[in-house]
Coordinates of C-alpha atoms in Angstrom, one line a residue:
Chain A
D1 CA -67.2 43.1 -14.4
A2 CA -67.4 40.6 -11.7
K3 CA -64.3 38.4 -12.2
T4 CA -64.0 34.7 -11.4
T5 CA -60.9 32.8 -10.3
Q6 CA -60.6 29.1 -11.0
P7 CA -57.8 26.6 -10.7
T8 CA -56.1 26.0 -14.0
S9 CA -56.4 22.2 -13.9
M10 CA -57.7 19.3 -11.8
D11 CA -57.7 15.5 -11.9
C12 CA -60.5 13.2 -10.8
A13 CA -60.8 9.5 -10.6
E14 CA -63.5 7.9 -12.7
G15 CA -66.6 7.2 -10.6
R16 CA -65.7 9.7 -7.9
A17 CA -67.2 13.1 -7.3
A18 CA -65.5 16.0 -9.0
N19 CA -65.6 19.3 -7.0
L20 CA -64.7 22.3 -9.0
P21 CA -64.2 25.5 -7.0
C22 CA -64.7 29.1 -8.2
N23 CA -64.2 32.5 -6.5
H24 CA -66.3 35.5 -7.4
S25 CA -65.8 37.9 -4.5
T26 CA -66.9 41.0 -6.5
I27 CA -70.3 39.5 -7.5
S28 CA -73.3 41.9 -7.3
G29 CA -76.5 41.1 -5.6
N30 CA -78.6 40.1 -8.6
E31 CA -75.9 38.6 -10.8
Y32 CA -76.1 34.8 -11.4
V33 CA -73.3 32.3 -11.4
Y34 CA -73.2 30.1 -14.5
W35 CA -71.2 27.0 -15.3
Y36 CA -70.5 25.8 -18.8
R37 CA -68.1 23.2 -20.1
Q38 CA -66.4 22.8 -23.5
I39 CA -65.2 19.5 -24.8
H40 CA -62.5 19.8 -27.4
S41 CA -63.6 22.7 -29.6
Q42 CA -67.4 22.1 -29.5
G43 CA -69.7 24.9 -28.5
P44 CA -69.9 25.5 -24.8
Q45 CA -72.5 23.3 -23.1
Y46 CA -74.7 24.8 -20.4
I47 CA -74.5 22.9 -17.1
I48 CA -76.2 24.8 -14.3
H49 CA -76.7 28.3 -12.9
G50 CA -77.8 29.8 -9.6
L51 CA -78.3 33.0 -7.6
K52 CA -78.3 32.3 -3.9
N53 CA -79.7 28.8 -3.2
N54 CA -78.0 25.6 -4.0
E55 CA -79.1 24.1 -7.3
T56 CA -79.2 20.5 -8.7
N57 CA -80.1 19.1 -12.0
E58 CA -79.5 15.9 -14.0
M59 CA -75.9 16.9 -14.7
A60 CA -74.5 18.5 -11.6
S61 CA -75.0 20.3 -8.3
L62 CA -74.1 23.9 -7.6
I63 CA -73.2 25.0 -4.1
I64 CA -73.1 28.7 -3.4
T65 CA -71.7 30.1 -0.2
E66 CA -74.0 32.2 1.9
D67 CA -72.0 35.4 1.2
R68 CA -72.0 34.4 -2.5
K69 CA -68.3 35.0 -2.9
S70 CA -67.6 31.5 -4.0
S71 CA -69.2 28.4 -5.4
T72 CA -68.5 24.8 -6.2
L73 CA -69.7 22.7 -9.1
I74 CA -70.1 19.0 -8.2
L75 CA -70.2 16.3 -10.7
P76 CA -71.4 13.4 -8.5
H77 CA -70.0 10.4 -10.4
A78 CA -67.4 11.6 -12.9
T79 CA -67.0 9.7 -16.2
L80 CA -64.3 9.8 -18.8
R81 CA -66.7 11.8 -21.0
D82 CA -66.7 14.6 -18.3
T83 CA -63.1 15.5 -19.3
A84 CA -63.4 19.1 -20.5
V85 CA -62.7 22.7 -19.7
Y86 CA -65.2 24.0 -17.1
Y87 CA -66.0 27.7 -17.0
C88 CA -67.4 29.5 -14.0
I89 CA -69.0 32.8 -15.1
V90 CA -70.8 35.6 -13.4
R91 CA -73.4 37.0 -15.8
R92 CA -73.6 40.7 -15.8
N93 CA -77.0 42.4 -15.6
T94 CA -76.5 43.7 -19.1
G95 CA -76.7 40.1 -20.2
K96 CA -73.4 39.0 -21.8
L97 CA -71.2 36.2 -20.4
I98 CA -67.5 37.0 -20.0
F99 CA -65.4 33.8 -20.1
G100 CA -62.2 33.3 -18.1
Q101 CA -59.7 30.6 -18.8
G102 CA -61.6 27.9 -16.9
T103 CA -60.5 24.7 -15.2
T104 CA -59.3 21.8 -17.3
L105 CA -60.8 18.7 -15.6
Q106 CA -59.1 15.4 -16.5
V107 CA -61.0 12.3 -15.4
K108 CA -58.7 9.3 -15.2
P109 CA -59.6 5.6 -15.2
Chain B
G1 CA -85.0 23.9 -34.8
A2 CA -84.3 22.8 -31.3
G3 CA -81.0 24.7 -30.9
V4 CA -78.8 27.5 -32.2
S5 CA -77.9 26.8 -35.8
Q6 CA -74.8 28.2 -37.5
S7 CA -73.5 28.1 -41.0
P8 CA -71.2 27.3 -42.6
S9 CA -69.7 24.8 -40.2
N10 CA -66.4 25.2 -41.9
K11 CA -65.0 27.9 -44.2
V12 CA -61.6 28.2 -45.8
T13 CA -60.9 31.6 -47.4
E14 CA -58.1 33.4 -49.0
K15 CA -56.5 36.4 -47.2
G16 CA -58.2 39.6 -48.2
K17 CA -61.5 38.1 -49.1
D18 CA -64.8 38.9 -47.2
V19 CA -66.7 36.2 -45.4
E20 CA -70.2 36.0 -43.9
L21 CA -71.2 33.8 -41.1
R22 CA -74.8 33.1 -40.3
C23 CA -76.6 32.3 -37.0
D24 CA -80.2 31.1 -36.5
P25 CA -81.1 31.5 -32.8
I26 CA -83.5 29.5 -30.9
S27 CA -87.1 30.5 -31.8
G28 CA -88.4 33.2 -29.4
H29 CA -85.0 34.2 -28.1
T30 CA -84.6 38.0 -28.2
A31 CA -80.9 38.1 -27.2
L32 CA -78.2 37.0 -29.6
Y33 CA -74.4 36.9 -29.0
W34 CA -71.3 36.3 -31.1
Y35 CA -68.0 35.1 -29.6
R36 CA -64.7 34.2 -31.1
Q37 CA -62.3 31.4 -30.0
R38 CA -58.9 31.1 -31.4
L39 CA -57.2 27.7 -31.2
G40 CA -56.3 26.8 -27.7
Q41 CA -57.6 30.0 -26.2
G42 CA -60.7 31.2 -24.4
L43 CA -63.9 32.7 -25.7
E44 CA -63.8 36.4 -26.6
F45 CA -67.0 38.3 -26.6
L46 CA -67.6 40.2 -29.9
I47 CA -71.2 41.6 -30.0
Y48 CA -74.7 41.2 -28.7
F49 CA -78.1 42.1 -29.8
Q50 CA -81.2 42.5 -27.6
G51 CA -84.5 43.1 -29.3
N52 CA -84.7 46.5 -30.9
S53 CA -82.0 48.1 -28.6
A54 CA -78.7 49.3 -30.0
P55 CA -76.3 46.3 -30.1
D56 CA -73.4 46.1 -27.8
K57 CA -70.4 46.2 -30.2
S58 CA -67.8 46.7 -27.5
G59 CA -65.9 43.4 -28.3
L60 CA -65.5 43.8 -32.1
P61 CA -61.7 43.8 -32.6
S62 CA -61.6 46.2 -35.6
D63 CA -63.8 48.0 -38.2
R64 CA -63.4 45.0 -40.5
F65 CA -65.9 43.2 -38.3
S66 CA -69.6 43.9 -38.4
A67 CA -72.8 42.2 -37.6
E68 CA -76.5 42.6 -38.4
R69 CA -79.6 41.1 -37.1
T70 CA -83.0 41.1 -38.7
G71 CA -85.6 41.7 -36.0
E72 CA -85.4 38.9 -33.5
S73 CA -84.2 36.2 -36.0
V74 CA -81.2 35.6 -38.1
S75 CA -77.9 37.3 -37.6
T76 CA -74.9 37.7 -39.9
L77 CA -71.3 38.3 -38.9
T78 CA -69.2 39.8 -41.7
I79 CA -65.5 40.0 -41.7
Q80 CA -64.0 42.1 -44.5
R81 CA -60.5 41.8 -45.9
T82 CA -59.8 38.7 -43.8
Q83 CA -56.4 38.3 -42.2
Q84 CA -54.7 35.1 -41.0
E85 CA -55.3 36.2 -37.4
D86 CA -59.0 36.0 -38.0
S87 CA -58.7 32.2 -38.2
A88 CA -60.8 30.9 -35.3
V89 CA -64.2 29.3 -34.5
Y90 CA -67.0 31.9 -34.3
L91 CA -69.7 30.9 -31.9
C92 CA -73.2 32.2 -31.8
A93 CA -75.5 32.0 -28.7
S94 CA -79.0 33.0 -27.8
S95 CA -81.1 33.7 -24.8
V96 CA -84.8 34.4 -24.1
T97 CA -83.8 37.8 -22.9
E98 CA -80.7 39.6 -21.6
I99 CA -81.8 39.2 -18.0
S100 CA -79.1 37.6 -15.9
G101 CA -81.2 34.5 -14.9
N102 CA -82.0 33.4 -18.5
T103 CA -79.7 30.7 -19.8
I104 CA -77.6 31.4 -22.8
Y105 CA -77.3 28.5 -25.3
F106 CA -74.5 28.1 -27.8
G107 CA -74.3 26.7 -31.3
E108 CA -71.5 24.5 -32.5
G109 CA -69.7 27.3 -34.3
S110 CA -68.3 28.2 -37.7
W111 CA -64.7 27.3 -38.2
L112 CA -62.9 29.9 -40.2
T113 CA -59.5 29.3 -41.7
V114 CA -57.8 32.2 -43.6
V115 CA -55.0 31.0 -45.9

């Protein structure tokens, strides 16, 4: 399985951009990078995913390096409600998501 | 419905009893997944179904755990002779297919407490 490495925790000031890094050096050519977040013990919420190109949606932007060995999730204007555990996952071609421990993002006023 | 639906949302059971947890995936989604999350811990993969293919049961922790799926619709996760360590939230998810580029969507989970 392609394994991901994320910092255990990060802080961000409210209104500033939150940049969450992820390393996935063993990713295979056609495996996608997914980001989910989990607030308290709710079900994981899908944020964004990408293969090679940078992606943007209403929630976030995903920047993937050219060699695809790392990526960064960007929340452009973090709010207190963005405090959560953020998971970076490489989805295997067989379909299932294998979750790591994620990054606990604390947005502070 | 619009999303993945799970029931019951909360279940308290006595040690040794059997429990069934139900998942209704998003309509048209052929792939269905079960995960477990113990308090304060990460998500553990349990099992996944893809269409008529044999399910991937590689994450089931013991033979007390089993799951079934009727066609491409409802799935039931059964835990026999429950133990206290089975206490967790059980999350179901679904996807259009198992292909890597198709998003997986999660339900809100079934909280199981074994007393």
